[in-house]
Coordinates of C-alpha atoms in Angstrom, one line a residue:
Chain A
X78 CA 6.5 -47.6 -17.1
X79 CA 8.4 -45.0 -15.0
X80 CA 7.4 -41.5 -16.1
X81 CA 11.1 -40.4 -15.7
X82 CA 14.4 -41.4 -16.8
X83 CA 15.4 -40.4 -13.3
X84 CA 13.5 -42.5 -11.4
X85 CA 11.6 -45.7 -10.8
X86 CA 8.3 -45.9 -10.6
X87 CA 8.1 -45.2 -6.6
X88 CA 6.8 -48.4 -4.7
X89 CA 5.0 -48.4 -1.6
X90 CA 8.2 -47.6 0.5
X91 CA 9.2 -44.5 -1.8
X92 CA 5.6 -43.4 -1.7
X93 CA 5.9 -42.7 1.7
X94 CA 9.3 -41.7 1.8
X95 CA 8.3 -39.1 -0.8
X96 CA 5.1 -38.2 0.9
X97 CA 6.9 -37.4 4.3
X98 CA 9.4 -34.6 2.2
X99 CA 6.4 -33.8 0.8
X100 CA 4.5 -32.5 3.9
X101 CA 8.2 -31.5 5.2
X102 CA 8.5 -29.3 2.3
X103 CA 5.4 -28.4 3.1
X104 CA 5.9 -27.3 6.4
X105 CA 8.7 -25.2 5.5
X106 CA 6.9 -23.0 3.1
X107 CA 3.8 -22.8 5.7
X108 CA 6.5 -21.5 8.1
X109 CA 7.8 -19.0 5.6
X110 CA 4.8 -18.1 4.7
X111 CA 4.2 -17.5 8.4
X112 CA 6.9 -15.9 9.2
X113 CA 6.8 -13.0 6.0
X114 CA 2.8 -12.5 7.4
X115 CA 4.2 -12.0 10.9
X116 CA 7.0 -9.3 9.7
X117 CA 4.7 -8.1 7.7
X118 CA 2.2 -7.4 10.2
X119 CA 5.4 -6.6 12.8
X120 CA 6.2 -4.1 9.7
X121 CA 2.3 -2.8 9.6
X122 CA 2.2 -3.5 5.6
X123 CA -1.2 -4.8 6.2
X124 CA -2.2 -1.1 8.2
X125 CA -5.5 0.2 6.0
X126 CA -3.7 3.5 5.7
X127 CA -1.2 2.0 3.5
X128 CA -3.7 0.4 1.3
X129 CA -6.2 3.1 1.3
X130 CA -5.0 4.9 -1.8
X131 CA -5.8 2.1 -4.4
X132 CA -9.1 3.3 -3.1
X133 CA -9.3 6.8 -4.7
X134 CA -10.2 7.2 -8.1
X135 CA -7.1 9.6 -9.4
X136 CA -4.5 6.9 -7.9
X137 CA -6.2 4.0 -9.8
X138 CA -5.8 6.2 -12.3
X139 CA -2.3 6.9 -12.0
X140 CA -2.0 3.3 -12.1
X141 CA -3.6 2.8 -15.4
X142 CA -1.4 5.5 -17.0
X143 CA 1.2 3.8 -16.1
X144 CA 0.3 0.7 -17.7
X145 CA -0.8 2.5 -20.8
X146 CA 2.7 3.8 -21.0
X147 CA 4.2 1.1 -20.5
X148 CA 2.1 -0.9 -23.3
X149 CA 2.6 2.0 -25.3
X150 CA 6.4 1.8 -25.2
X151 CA 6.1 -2.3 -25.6
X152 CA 3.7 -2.3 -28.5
X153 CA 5.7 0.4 -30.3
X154 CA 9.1 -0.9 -29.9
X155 CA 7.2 -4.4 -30.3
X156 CA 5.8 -3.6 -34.1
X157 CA 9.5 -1.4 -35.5
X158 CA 11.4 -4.6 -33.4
X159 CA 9.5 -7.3 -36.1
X160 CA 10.0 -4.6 -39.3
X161 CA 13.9 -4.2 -37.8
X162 CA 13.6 -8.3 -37.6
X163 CA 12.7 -9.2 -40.7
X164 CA 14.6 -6.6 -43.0
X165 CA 17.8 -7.5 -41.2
X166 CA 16.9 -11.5 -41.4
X167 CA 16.6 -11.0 -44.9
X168 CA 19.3 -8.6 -45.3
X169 CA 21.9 -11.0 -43.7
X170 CA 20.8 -14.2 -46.2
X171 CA 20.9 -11.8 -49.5
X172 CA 23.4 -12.3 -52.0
X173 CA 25.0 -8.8 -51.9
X174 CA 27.5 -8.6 -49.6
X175 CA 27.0 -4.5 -49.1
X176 CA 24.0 -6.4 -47.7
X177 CA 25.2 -8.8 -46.0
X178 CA 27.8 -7.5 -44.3
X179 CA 26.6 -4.2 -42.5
X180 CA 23.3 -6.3 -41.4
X181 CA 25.8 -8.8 -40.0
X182 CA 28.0 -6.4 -38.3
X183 CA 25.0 -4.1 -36.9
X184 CA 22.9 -7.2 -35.5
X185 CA 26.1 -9.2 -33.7
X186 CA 27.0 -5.5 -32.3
X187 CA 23.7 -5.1 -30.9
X188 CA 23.4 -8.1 -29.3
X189 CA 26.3 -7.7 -27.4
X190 CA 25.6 -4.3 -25.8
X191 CA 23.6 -3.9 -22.6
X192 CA 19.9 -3.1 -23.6
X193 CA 20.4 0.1 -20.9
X194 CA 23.6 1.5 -22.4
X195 CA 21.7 1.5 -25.8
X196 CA 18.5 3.4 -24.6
X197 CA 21.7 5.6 -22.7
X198 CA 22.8 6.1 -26.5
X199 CA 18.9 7.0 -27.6
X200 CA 18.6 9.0 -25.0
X201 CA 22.2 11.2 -24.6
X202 CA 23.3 11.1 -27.8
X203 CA 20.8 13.5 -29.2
X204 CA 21.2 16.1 -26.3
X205 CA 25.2 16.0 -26.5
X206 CA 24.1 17.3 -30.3
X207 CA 21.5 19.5 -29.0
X208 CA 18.2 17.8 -30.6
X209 CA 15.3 17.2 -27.9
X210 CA 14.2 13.8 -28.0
X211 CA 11.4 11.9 -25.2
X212 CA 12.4 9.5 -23.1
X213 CA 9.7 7.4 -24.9
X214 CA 11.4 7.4 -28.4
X215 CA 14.9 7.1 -26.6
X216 CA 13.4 3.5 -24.7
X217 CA 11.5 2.9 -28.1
X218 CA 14.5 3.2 -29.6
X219 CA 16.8 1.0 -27.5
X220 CA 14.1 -1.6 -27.4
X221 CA 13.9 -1.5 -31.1
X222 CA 17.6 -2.6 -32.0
X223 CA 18.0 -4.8 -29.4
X224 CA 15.0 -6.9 -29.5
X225 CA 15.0 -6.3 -33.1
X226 CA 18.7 -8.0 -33.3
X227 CA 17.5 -10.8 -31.5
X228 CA 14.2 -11.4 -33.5
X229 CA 16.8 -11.2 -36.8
X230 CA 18.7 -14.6 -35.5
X231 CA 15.4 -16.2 -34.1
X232 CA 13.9 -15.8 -37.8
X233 CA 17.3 -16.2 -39.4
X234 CA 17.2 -19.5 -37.4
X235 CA 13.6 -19.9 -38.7
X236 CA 14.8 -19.6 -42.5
X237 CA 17.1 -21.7 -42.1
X238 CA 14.5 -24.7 -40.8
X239 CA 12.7 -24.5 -44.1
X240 CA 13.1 -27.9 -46.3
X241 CA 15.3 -26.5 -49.4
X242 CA 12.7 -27.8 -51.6
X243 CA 10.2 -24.8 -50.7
X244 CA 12.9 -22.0 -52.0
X245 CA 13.8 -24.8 -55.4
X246 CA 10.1 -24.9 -56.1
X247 CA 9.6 -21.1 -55.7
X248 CA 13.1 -20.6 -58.6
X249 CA 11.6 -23.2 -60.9
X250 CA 8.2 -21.2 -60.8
X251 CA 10.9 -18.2 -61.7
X252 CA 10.6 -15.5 -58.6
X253 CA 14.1 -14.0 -58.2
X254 CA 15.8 -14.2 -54.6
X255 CA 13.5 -11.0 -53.2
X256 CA 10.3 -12.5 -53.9
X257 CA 11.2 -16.1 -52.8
X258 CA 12.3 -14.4 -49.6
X259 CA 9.3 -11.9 -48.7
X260 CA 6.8 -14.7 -50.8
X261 CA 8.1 -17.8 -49.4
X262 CA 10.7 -18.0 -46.6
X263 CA 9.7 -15.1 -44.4
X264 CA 6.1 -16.1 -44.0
X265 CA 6.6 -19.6 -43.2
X266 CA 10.1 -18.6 -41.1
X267 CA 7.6 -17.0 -39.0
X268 CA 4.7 -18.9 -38.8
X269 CA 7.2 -21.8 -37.6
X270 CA 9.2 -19.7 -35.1
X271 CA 5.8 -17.9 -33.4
X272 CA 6.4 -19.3 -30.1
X273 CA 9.8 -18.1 -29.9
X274 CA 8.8 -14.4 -31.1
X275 CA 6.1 -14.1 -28.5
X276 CA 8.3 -15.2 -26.1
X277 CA 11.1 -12.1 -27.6
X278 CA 8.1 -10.4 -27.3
X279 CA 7.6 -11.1 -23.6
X280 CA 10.8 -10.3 -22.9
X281 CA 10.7 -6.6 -24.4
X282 CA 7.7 -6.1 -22.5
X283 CA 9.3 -7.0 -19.1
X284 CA 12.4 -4.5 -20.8
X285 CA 10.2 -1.5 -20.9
X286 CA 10.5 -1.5 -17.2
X287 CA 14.1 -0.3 -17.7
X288 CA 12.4 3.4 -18.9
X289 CA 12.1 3.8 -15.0
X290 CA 15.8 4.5 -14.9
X291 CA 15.4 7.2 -17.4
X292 CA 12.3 8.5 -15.6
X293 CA 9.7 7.7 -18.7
X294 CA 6.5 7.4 -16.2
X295 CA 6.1 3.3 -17.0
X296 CA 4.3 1.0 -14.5
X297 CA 7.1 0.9 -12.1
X298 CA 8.1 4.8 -12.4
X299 CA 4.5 5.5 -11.2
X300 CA 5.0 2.7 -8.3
X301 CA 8.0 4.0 -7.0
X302 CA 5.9 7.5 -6.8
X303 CA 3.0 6.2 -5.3
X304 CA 5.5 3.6 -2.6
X305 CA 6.8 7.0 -1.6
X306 CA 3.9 8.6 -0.8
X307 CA 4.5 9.9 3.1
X308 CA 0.7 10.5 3.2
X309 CA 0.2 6.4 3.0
X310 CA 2.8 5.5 5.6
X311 CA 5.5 5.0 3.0
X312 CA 3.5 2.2 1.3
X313 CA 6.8 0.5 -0.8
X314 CA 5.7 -3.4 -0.4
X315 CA 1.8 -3.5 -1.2
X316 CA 2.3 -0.8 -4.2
X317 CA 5.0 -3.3 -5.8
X318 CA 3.0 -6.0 -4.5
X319 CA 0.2 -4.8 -7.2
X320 CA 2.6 -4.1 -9.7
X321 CA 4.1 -6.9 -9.9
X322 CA 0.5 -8.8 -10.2
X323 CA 0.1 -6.5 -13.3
X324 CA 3.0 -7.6 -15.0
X325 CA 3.3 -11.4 -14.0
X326 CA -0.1 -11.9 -14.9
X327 CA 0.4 -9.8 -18.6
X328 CA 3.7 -11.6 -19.3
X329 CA 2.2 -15.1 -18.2
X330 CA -1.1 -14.4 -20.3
X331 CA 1.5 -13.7 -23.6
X332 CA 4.2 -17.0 -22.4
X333 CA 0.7 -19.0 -22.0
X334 CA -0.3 -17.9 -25.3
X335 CA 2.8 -18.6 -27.0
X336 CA 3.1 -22.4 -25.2
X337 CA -0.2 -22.9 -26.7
X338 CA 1.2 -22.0 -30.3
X339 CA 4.1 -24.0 -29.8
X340 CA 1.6 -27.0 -28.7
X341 CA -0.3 -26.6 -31.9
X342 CA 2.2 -26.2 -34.4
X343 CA 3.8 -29.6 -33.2
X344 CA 2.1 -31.7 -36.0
X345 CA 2.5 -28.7 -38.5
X346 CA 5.8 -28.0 -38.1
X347 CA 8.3 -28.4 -41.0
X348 CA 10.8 -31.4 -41.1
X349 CA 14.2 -31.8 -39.5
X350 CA 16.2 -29.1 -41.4
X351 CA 18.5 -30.5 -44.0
X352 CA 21.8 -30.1 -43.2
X353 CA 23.1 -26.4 -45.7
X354 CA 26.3 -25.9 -47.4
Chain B
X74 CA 41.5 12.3 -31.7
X75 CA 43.5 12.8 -28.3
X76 CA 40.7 14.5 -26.6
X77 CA 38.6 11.1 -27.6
X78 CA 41.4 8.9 -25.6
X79 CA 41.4 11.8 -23.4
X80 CA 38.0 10.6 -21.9
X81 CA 39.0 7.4 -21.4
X82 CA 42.5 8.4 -19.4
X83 CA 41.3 11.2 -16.9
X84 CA 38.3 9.4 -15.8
X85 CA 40.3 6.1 -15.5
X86 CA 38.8 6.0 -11.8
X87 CA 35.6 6.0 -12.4
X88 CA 36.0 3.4 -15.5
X89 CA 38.1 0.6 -13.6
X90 CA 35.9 0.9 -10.5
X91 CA 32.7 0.7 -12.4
X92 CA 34.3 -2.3 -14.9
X93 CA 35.5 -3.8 -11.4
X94 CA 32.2 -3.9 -9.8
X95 CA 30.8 -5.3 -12.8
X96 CA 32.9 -7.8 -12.7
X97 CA 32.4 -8.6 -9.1
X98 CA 28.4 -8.4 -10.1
X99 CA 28.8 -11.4 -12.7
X100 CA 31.1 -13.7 -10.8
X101 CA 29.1 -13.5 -7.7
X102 CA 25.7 -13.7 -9.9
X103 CA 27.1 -16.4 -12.2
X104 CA 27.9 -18.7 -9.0
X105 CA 25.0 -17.7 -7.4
X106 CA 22.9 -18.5 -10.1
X107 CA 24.2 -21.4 -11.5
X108 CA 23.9 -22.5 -7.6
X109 CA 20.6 -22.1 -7.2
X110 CA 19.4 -22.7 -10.6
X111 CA 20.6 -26.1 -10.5
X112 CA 19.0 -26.7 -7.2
X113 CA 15.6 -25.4 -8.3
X114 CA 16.3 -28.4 -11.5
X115 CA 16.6 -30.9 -8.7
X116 CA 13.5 -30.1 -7.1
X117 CA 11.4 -30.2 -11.0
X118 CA 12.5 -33.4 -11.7
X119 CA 12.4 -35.1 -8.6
X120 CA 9.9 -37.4 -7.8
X121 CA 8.3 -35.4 -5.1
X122 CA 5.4 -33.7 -6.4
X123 CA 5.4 -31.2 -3.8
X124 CA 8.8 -30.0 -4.4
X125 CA 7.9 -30.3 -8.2
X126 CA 5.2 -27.7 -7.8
X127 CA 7.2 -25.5 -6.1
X128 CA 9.9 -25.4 -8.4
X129 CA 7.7 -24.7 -11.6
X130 CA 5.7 -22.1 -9.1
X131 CA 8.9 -20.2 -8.6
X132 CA 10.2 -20.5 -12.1
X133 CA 7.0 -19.5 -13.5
X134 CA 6.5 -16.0 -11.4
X135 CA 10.2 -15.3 -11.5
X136 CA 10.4 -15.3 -15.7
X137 CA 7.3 -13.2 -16.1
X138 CA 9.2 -10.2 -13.3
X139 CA 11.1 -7.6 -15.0
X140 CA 14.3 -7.7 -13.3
X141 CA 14.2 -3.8 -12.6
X142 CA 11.1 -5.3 -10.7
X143 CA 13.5 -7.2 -8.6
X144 CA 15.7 -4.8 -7.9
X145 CA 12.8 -2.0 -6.8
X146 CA 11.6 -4.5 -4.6
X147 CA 14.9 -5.6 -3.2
X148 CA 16.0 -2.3 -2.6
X149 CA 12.7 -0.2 -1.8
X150 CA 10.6 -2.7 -0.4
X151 CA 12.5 -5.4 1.8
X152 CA 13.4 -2.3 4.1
X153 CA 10.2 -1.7 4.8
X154 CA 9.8 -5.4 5.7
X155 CA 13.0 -4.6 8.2
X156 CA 14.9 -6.8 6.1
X157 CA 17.8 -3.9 5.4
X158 CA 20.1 -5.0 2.8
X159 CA 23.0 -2.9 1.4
X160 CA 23.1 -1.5 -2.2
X161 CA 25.7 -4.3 -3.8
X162 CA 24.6 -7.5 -2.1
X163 CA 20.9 -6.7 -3.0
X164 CA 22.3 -6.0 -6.6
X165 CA 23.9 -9.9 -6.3
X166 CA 20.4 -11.2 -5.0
X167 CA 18.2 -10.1 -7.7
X168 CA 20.7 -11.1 -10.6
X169 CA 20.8 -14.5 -8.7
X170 CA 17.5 -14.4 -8.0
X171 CA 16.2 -13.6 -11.1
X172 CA 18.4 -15.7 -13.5
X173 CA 18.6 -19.0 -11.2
X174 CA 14.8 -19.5 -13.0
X175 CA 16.5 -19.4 -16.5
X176 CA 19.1 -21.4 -15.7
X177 CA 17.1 -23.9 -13.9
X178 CA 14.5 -24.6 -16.9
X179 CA 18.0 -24.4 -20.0
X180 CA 19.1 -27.5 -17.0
X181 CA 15.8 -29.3 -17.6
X182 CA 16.2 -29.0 -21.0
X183 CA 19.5 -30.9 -21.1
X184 CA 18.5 -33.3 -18.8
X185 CA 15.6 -34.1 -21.6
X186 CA 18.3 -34.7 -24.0
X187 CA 19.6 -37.5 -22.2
X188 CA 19.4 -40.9 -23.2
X189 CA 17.1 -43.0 -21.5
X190 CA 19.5 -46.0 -20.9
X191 CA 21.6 -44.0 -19.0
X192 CA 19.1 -43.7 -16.2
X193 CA 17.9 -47.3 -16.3
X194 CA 21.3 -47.8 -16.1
X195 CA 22.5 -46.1 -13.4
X196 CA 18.9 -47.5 -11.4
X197 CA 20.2 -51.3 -12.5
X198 CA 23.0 -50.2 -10.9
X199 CA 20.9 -49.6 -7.4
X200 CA 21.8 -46.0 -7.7
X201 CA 19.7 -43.7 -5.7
X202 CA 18.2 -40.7 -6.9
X203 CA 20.6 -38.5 -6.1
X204 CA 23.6 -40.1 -7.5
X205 CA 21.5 -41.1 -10.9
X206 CA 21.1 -37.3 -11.2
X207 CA 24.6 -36.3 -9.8
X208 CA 26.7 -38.7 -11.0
X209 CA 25.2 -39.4 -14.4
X210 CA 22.8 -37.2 -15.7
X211 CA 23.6 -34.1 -14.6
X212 CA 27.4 -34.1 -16.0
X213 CA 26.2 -35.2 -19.5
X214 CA 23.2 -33.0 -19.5
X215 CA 25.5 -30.0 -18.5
X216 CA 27.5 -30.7 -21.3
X217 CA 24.6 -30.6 -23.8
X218 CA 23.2 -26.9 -22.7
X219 CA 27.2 -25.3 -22.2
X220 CA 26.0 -23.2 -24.8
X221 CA 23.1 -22.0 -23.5
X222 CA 24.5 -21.6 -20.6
X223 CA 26.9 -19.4 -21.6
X224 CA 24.4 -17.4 -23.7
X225 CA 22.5 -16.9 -20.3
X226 CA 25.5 -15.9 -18.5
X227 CA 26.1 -13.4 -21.3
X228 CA 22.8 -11.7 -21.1
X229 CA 23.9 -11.8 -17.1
X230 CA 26.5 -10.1 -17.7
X231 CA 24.4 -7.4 -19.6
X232 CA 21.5 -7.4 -17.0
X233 CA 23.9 -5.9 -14.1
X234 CA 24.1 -2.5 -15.9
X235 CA 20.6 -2.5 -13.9
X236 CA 22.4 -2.3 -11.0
X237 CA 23.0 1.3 -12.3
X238 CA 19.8 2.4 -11.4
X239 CA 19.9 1.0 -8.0
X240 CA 22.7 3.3 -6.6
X241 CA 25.7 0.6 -7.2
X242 CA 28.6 2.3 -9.3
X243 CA 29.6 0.0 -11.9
X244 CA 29.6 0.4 -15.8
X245 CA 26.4 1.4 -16.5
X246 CA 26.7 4.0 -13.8
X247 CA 29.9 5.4 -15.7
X248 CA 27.7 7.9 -17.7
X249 CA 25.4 9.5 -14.9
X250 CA 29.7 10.7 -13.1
X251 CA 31.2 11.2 -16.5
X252 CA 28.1 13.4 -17.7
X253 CA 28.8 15.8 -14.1
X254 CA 32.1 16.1 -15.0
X255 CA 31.3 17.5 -18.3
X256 CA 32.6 14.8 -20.8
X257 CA 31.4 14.5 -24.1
X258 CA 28.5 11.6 -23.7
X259 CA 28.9 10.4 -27.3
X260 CA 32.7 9.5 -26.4
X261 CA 32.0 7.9 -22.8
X262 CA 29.0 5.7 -24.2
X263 CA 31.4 4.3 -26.9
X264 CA 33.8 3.7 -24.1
X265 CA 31.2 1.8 -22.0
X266 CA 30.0 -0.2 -24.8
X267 CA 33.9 -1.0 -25.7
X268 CA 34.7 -2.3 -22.4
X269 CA 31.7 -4.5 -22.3
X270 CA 32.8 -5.9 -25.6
X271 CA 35.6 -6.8 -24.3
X272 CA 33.9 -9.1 -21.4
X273 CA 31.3 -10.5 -23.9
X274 CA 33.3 -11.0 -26.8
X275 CA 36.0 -13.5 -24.7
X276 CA 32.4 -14.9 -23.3
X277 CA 30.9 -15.7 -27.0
X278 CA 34.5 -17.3 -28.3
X279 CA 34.7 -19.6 -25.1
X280 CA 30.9 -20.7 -26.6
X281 CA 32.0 -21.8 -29.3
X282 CA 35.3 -23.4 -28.4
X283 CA 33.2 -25.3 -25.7
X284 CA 30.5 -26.3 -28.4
X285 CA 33.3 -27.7 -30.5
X286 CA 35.3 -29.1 -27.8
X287 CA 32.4 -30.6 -25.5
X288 CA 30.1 -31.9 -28.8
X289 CA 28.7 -34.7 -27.5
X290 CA 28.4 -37.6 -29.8
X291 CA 25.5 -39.4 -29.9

């Protein structure tokens, strides 16, 4: 049985053949490898003087503030981005158009704009009126409606999976439309669709980085600080290098996490949606 | 009213040459992308388990990077590594860079979708590898994620404005000239946000007239 629809199962010929680009393959990352070691040592990123400040205690520090921001910014925007989620979901399936419509309108609009132009809006739009506002609530903000928009279609999407019969048992039992919505649908919408929101929820997390642009001191603000530190011999690569180890390893922990929901819910999961007028 | 329009018509420099670089930014990136995203699909269904790896190595590290991440490194970083890259083509690298891994795994998904008697197939056929994927899969399994594919595109499109914090003028740089120049930041915003409408709005109606047109029936 061949284990792609691609390919035969290889025979001894093809095993070889596919050995051979193998260790080819191989060699070429081993020389790449190679060769970014030898510019990096040609470039003295491995010097001790530009890795010496992850050794004092303030600079970790510095470090950890910034990831505290940044989580702080991700787990706010992530908590009003699921509220923002499910009111519009719900708003855009009610019966009222003065619903219906606006919810429509706002979440289609939102999804369209560039997630930095809207934390431009959070964050300029208040001083051209004279009102302070933090860079933190202006990226809140803009991570808020956009990821929020975006949640509202992947639950919307969600609703629409449930088997009719759940929302006809819940009318028979005589709930009006509000109550089979937050009772019935929403729960279950949810439950199915985890994987997907966790994934959204990666990708606001990854988004906060954006608050470097409008100087909020997330992970990479405080990188770009400490990478141009003179004192350290301008050290750019191994700062980002660490940096970027904190944020692949939190997103992959959270993508991990939601592959393993999507793995479980597989025998759970609702039946084939039937088709809606 | 006028003095709304106004913004729009005495900064008509700076708002074509930032909507033109954009531009420039998403047809270079879409290429690119699509490029290399379909390459990195090659290597994760091939059956070379090496090139497998590496494929799902790269995808894997790539989606969990913020693209501002990309960018940094690109433009503070690579320097340092003697590696010195202008403003612009480091702006077309990380969009390429950083979307080839979305568009590589929305490719695996559509090659997923099809049927597997179209592979055995092609192989009774004595078709290689290469020409079972090229030749029949490929074009059928493109066809399937157009949509998709498009969406990605669209968020593309969206991620340049990035660029904007990386010293390359184009729309989402509009704001930081049009704010030195004393313009009312309410009025430019809505300007920005209306030209981008008009690039994603063509993008969302070509979606759905491929989704219609390109159906395929199963």
């Amino acid at each position: 049985m061949s284990a792609s629809v691609l390919y035969d199962e290889p025979g001894p010929r093809a095993r070889v053949r596919h050995r051979l680009v193998g260790v080819a393959t191989l060699g070429l990352i081993g020389a790449f490898v190679a060769f970014t070691i030898y510019r990096f040592t040609e470039t003295g990123q491995f010097e001790p003087l530009k890795w010496k400040q992850f050794e004092y205690e303030a600079i970790q520090l510095q470090l950890l503030h910034g990831l505290l921001a940044t989580l702080e910014a991700a787990g706010t925007a992530a908590v009003l981005a699921l509220i923002f989620g499910g009111v519009f979901a719900s708003a855009r399936i009610s019966d009222a158009w003065i619903f219906r419509a606006p919810a429509t309108f706002l979440v289609e609009l939102f999804r369209a704009i560039p997630l930095l132009i809207l934390i431009f809006f959070g964050y300029y739009v208040p001083l051209q009126y004279g009102w302070h506002i933090s860079n933190f609530w202006a990226l809140v903000a803009g991570l808020t409606v956009y990821n929020g928009s975006v949640l509202a279609e992947i639950i919307r999407a969600g609703i629409a999976a449930i088997p009719r019969g759940q929302a006809e048992a819940a009318y028979a039992l005589g709930m009006q439309k509000g109550q089979v919505v937050r009772l019935i649908l929403l729960p279950q919408a949810i439950r199915a669709m985890l994987p997907s929101i966790i994934g959204q929820l990666v990708v606001l997390l990854k988004d906060t980085a954006l608050g470097f642009i409008i100087t909020y001191p997330e992970l990479l603000y405080v990188g770009k600080q400490m990478g141009s530190r003179l004192a350290f011999d301008l050290p750019y690569v191994p700062t980002y290098l660490v940096v970027a180890a904190i944020y692949i390893g939190m997103c992959a922990i959270m993508s991990a996490f939601a592959n393993w929901l999507a793995k479980r819910g597989d025998g759970k999961r609702s039946p084939a949606p039937t088709p809606r007028r | 009213m006028l003095e709304f329009f106004r913004t729009l018509t005495n900064n008509w420099d700076i708002f074509s040459r930032g909507f033109l670089t954009t531009l420039k930014l998403f047809v270079i990136g879409a290429v690119g992308s699509l490029t290399v995203g379909t390459i990195l699909a090659t290597m994760r269904v091939s059956p070379v388990p090496v090139l497998r790896g590496l494929g799902a190595a790269y995808v894997n590290i790539i989606r969990n990077t913020p693209l501002t991440l990309v960018f940094a490194f690109l433009v503070f970083a690579a320097p340092k590594l003697g590696i010195e890259i202008a403003f612009e083509p480091a702006a077309y690298t990380a969009l390429t860079i950083y979307t080839a891994a979305f568009i590589c795994e929305t490719l695996r998904s559509g090659i997923n979708t099809v049927p597997v008697g179209q592979g055995e197939a092609a192989r009774a056929l004595g078709m290689t590898f290469g020409q079972v994927l090229y030749l029949i899969v490929l074009p059928q399994a493109f066809r399937t994620v157009v949509p998709p594919l498009i969406s990605m595109l669209n968020a593309m499109l969206k991620n340049t404005t990035v660029a904007a914090g990386f010293s390359v003028v184009e729309a989402g740089a509009i704001q930081a000239y049009l704010s030195e120049r004393g313009e009312n930041q309410v009025v430019t915003l809505f300007w920005i946000t209306f030209g981008f409408l008009c690039f994603v709005v063509p993008l969302i109606l070509l979606q759905r007239y491929l989704e219609r047109r390109w159906a395929v029936v199963r």
